[in-house]
CSV table of C-alpha atoms in Angstrom, one decimal:
chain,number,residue,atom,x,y,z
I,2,UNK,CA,0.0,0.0,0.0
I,3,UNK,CA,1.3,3.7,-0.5
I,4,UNK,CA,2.9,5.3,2.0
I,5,UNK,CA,0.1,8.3,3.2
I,6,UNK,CA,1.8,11.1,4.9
I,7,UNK,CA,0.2,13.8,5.9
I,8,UNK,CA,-3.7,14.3,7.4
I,9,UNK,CA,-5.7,16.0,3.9
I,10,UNK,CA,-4.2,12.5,2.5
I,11,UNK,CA,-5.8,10.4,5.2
I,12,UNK,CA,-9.1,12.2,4.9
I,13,UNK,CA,-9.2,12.1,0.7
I,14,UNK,CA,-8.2,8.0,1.6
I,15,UNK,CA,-11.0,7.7,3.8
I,16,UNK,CA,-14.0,9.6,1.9
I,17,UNK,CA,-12.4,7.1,-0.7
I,18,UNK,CA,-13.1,4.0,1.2
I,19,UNK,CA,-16.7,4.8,2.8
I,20,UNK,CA,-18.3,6.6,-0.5
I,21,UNK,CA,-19.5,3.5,-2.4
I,22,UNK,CA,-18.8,1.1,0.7
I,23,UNK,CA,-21.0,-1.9,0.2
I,24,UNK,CA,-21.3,-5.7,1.0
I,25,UNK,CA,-18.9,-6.7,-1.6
I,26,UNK,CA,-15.7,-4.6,-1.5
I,27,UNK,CA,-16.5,-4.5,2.8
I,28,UNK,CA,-13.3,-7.1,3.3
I,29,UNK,CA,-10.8,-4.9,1.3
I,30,UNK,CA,-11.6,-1.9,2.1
I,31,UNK,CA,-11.4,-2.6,6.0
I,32,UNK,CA,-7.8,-3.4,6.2
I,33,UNK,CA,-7.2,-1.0,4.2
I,34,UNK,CA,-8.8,2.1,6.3
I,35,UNK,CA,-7.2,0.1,9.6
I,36,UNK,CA,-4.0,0.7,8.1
I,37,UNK,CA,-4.0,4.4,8.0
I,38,UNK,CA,-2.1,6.4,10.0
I,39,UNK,CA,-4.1,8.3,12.8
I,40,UNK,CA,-2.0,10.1,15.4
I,41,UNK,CA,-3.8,12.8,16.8
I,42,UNK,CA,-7.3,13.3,18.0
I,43,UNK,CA,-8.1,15.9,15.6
I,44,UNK,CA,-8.0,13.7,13.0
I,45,UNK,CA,-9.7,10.6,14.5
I,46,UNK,CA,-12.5,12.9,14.9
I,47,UNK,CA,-12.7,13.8,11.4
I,48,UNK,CA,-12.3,10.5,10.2
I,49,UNK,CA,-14.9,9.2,12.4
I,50,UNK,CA,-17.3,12.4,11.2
I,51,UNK,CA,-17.1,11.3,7.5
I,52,UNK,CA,-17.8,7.7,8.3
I,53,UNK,CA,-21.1,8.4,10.5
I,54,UNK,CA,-21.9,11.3,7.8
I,55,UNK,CA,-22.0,8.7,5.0
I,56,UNK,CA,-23.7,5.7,7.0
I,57,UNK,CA,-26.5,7.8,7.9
I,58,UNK,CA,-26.4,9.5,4.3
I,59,UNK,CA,-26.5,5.6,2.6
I,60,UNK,CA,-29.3,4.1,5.1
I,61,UNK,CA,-29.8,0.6,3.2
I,62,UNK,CA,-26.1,0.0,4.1
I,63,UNK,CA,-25.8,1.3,7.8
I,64,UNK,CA,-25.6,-2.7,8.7
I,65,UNK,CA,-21.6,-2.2,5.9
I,66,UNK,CA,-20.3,1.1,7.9
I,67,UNK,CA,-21.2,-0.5,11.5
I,68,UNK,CA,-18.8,-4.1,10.3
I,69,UNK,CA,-16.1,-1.6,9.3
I,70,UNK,CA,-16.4,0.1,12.5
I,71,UNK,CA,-16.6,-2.6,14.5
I,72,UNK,CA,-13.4,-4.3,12.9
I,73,UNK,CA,-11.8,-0.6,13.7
I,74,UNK,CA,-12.8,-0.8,17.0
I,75,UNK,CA,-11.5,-4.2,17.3
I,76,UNK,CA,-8.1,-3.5,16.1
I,77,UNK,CA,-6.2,-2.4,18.9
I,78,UNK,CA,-3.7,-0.1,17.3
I,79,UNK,CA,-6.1,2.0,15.3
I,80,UNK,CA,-8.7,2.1,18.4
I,81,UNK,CA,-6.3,3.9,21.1
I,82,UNK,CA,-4.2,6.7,19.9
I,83,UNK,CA,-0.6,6.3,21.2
I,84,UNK,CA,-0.5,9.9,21.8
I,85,UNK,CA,-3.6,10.1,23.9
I,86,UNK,CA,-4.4,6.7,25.6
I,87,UNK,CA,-7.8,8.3,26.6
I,88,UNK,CA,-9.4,8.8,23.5
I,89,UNK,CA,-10.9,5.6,21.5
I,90,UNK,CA,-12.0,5.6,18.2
I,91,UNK,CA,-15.4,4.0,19.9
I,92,UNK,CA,-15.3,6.7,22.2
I,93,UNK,CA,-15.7,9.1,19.6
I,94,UNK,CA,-18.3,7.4,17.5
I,95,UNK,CA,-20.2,6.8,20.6
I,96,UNK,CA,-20.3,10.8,21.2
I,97,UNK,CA,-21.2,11.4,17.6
I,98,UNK,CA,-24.1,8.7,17.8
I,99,UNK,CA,-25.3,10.5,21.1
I,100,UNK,CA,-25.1,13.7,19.8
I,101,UNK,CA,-27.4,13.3,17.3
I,102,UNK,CA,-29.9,10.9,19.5
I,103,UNK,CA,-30.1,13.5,22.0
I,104,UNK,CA,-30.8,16.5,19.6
I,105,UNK,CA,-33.1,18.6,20.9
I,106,UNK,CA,-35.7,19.0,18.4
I,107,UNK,CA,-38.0,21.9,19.3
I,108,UNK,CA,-34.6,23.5,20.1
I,109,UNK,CA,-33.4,23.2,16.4
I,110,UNK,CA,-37.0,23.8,15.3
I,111,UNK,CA,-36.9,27.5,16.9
I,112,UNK,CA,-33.4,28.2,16.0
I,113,UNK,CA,-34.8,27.5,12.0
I,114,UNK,CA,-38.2,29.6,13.0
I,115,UNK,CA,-35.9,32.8,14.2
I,116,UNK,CA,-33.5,32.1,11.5
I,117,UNK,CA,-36.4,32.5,8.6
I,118,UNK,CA,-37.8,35.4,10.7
I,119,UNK,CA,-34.4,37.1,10.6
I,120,UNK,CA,-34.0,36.8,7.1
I,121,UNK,CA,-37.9,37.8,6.3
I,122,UNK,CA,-38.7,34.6,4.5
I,123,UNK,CA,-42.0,34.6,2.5
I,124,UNK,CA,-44.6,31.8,3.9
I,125,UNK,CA,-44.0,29.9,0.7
I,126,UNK,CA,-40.4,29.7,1.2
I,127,UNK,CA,-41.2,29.0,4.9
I,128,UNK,CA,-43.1,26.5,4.7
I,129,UNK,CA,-40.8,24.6,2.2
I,130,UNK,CA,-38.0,25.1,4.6
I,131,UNK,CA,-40.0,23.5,7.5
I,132,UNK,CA,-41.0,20.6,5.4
I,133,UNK,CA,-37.3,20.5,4.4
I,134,UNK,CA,-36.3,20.5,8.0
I,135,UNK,CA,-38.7,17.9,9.2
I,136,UNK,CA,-37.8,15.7,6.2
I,137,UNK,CA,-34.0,15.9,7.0
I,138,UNK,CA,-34.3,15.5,10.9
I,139,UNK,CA,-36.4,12.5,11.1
I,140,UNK,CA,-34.8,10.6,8.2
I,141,UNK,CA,-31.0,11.5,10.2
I,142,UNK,CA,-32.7,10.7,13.7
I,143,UNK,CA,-34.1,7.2,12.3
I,144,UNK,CA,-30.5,6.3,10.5
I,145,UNK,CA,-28.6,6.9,13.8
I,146,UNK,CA,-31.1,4.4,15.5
I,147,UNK,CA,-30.6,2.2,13.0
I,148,UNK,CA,-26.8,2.5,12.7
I,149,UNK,CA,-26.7,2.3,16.8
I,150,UNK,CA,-28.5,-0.7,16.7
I,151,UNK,CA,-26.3,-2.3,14.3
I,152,UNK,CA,-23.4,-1.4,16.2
I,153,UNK,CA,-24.7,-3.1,19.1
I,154,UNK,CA,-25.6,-6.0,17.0
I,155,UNK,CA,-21.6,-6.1,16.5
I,156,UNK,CA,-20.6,-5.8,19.9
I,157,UNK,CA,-19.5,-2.2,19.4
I,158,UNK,CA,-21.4,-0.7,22.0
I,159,UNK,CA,-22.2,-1.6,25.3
I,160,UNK,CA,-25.8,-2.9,26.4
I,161,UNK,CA,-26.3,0.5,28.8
I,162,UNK,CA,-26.3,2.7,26.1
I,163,UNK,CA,-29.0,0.2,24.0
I,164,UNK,CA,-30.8,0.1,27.0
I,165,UNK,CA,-30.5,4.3,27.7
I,166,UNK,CA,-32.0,5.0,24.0
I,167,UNK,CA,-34.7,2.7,24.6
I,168,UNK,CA,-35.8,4.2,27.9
I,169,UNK,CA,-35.4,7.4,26.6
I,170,UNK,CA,-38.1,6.8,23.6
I,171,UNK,CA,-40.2,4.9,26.0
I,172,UNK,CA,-40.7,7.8,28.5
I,173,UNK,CA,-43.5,10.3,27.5
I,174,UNK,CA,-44.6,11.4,24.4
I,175,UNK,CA,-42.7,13.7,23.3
I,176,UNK,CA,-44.0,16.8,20.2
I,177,UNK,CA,-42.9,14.2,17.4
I,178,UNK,CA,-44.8,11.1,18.7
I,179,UNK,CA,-43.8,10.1,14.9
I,180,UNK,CA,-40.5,10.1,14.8
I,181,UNK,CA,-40.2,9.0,18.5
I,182,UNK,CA,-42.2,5.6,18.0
I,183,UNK,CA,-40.1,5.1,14.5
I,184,UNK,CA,-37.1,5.7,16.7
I,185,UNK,CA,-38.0,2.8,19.2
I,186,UNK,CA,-39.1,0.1,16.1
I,187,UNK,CA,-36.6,0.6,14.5
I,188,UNK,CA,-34.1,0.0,17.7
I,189,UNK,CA,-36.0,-2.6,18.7
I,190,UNK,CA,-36.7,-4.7,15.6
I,191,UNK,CA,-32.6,-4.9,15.4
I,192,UNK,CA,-31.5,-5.7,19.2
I,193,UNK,CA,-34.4,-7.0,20.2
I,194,UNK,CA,-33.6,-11.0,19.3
I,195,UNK,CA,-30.4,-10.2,21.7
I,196,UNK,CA,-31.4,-7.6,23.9
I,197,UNK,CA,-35.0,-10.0,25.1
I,198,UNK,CA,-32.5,-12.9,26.6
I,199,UNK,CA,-31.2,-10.7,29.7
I,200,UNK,CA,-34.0,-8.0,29.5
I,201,UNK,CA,-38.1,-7.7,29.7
I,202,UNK,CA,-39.0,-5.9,26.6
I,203,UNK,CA,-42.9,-5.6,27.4
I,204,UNK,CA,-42.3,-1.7,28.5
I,205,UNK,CA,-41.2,0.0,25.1
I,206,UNK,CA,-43.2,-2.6,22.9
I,207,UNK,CA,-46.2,-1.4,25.6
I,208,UNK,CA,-45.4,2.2,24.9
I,209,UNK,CA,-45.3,1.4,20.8
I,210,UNK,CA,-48.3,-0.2,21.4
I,211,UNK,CA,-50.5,2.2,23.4
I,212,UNK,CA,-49.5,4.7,20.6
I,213,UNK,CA,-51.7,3.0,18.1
I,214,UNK,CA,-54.5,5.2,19.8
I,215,UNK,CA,-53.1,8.4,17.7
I,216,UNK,CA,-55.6,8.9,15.4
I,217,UNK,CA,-52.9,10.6,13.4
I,218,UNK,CA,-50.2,8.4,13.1
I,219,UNK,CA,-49.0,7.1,9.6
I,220,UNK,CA,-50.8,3.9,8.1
I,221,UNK,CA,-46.8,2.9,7.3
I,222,UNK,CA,-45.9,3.6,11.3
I,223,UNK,CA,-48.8,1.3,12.3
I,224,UNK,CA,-48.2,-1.1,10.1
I,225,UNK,CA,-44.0,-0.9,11.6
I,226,UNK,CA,-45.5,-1.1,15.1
I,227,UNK,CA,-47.6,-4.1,14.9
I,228,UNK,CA,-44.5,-6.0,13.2
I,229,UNK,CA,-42.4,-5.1,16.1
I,230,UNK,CA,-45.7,-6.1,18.4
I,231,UNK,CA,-45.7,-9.4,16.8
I,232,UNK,CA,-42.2,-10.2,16.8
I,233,UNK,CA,-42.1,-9.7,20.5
I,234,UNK,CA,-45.0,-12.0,21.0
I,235,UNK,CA,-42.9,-15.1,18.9
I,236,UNK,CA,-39.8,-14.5,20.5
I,237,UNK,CA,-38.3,-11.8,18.2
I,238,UNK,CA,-38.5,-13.3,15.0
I,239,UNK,CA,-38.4,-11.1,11.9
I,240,UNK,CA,-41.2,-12.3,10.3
I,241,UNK,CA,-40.5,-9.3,7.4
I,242,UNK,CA,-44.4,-8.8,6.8
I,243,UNK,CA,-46.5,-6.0,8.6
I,244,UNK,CA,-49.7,-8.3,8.3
């Protein structure tokens, strides 16, 4: 392999590797992103941005980026930086999955509703820009469940922080019961098979459940809930159907 040098070479490398990332070219790709020279923090952390960026951007392969990662994690020399025994390339990714998990969503909402103010955007425009928003948020909020539950699936991350998320989605309702019950299926349908032989499930698959009563909840969201309902009840089986 060629010698890379210097950190805007390791970057270009990696954006390389991840950008058409698939089942396929996942075995020799891996070694060759573990091979990379990472020796500060500054640059683990951008390296780990433009892997999370891309899995969440390329959702129908989340399952690809969290193998690579895992692997990464796995490899002792490219987890721990020798120059700063403290920070862990799973330590990162962790922060940058719980960053985005614990977004605040009315928080970003009102930032976008001052922003338009400030800039007197015509209601058109506004509107577009909210339905732009919403689009954008839920479909990244979603991908980051999915991704942290596939990273769980690989023994990346520890069971506390599955088991944080889905407390978390279980508690109230928050304003986007949507995107919070998509959130929990789409946790659950992944570490549920794993998750359900040390833990009682019936809480959040309750909480999905009791949801149903929204008059105003997606036909595709019910449908998503009643497959999650129903691989609970058969001992987490993906059955792959909603009916």
């Amino acid at each position: 392999m060629e010698q890379i040098n210097n950190s805007d070479e390791v970057l270009n490398t990696v954006r390389s590797i991840v950008h058409h990332l698939n089942d396929v070219n996942l075995a020799k790709m891996t070694p060759k992103m573990i091979a990379l020279p990472v020796h500060n923090v500054k640059l683990l952390e951008e390296i780990t941005d433009i892997i999370f960026d891309r899995a969440l951007k390329r959702q129908n392969y989340t399952h690809v980026y969290a193998q690579m990662c895992a692997c990464m994690i796995n490899d002792s020399k490219f987890n721990k930086l020798a120059t700063d025994t403290k920070t862990t390339f799973q330590k990162v990714l962790l922060k940058k999955c719980s960053d985005v998990f614990y977004t605040d969503y009315q928080q970003e909402l009102n930032k976008l509703k001052e922003k338009m103010k400030n800039e007197n955007m015509v209601p058109n425009m506004c509107i577009s820009t909210l339905n732009n928003f919403q689009f954008k948020f839920d479909k990244k909020s979603i991908c980051n469940c999915r991704f942290i539950g596939e990273l769980f699936r690989m023994g990346t991350f520890p069971k506390k922080v599955i088991l944080s998320c889905i407390t978390d989605l279980s508690k109230e309702i928050n304003e986007n019961i949507e995107l919070q019950m998509n959130c929990l299926c789409t946790i659950l349908q992944l570490v549920g098979p794993i998750l359900s032989k040390t833990y009682d499930l019936n809480k959040p698959v309750n909480k999905l459940v009791s949801s149903l009563n929204n008059h105003g909840m997606s036909s595709s969201l019910k449908c998503l809930i009643h497959q999650v309902k129903r691989m609970h009840s058969k001992g987490w089986k993906n059955e792959g159907n909603c009916f």
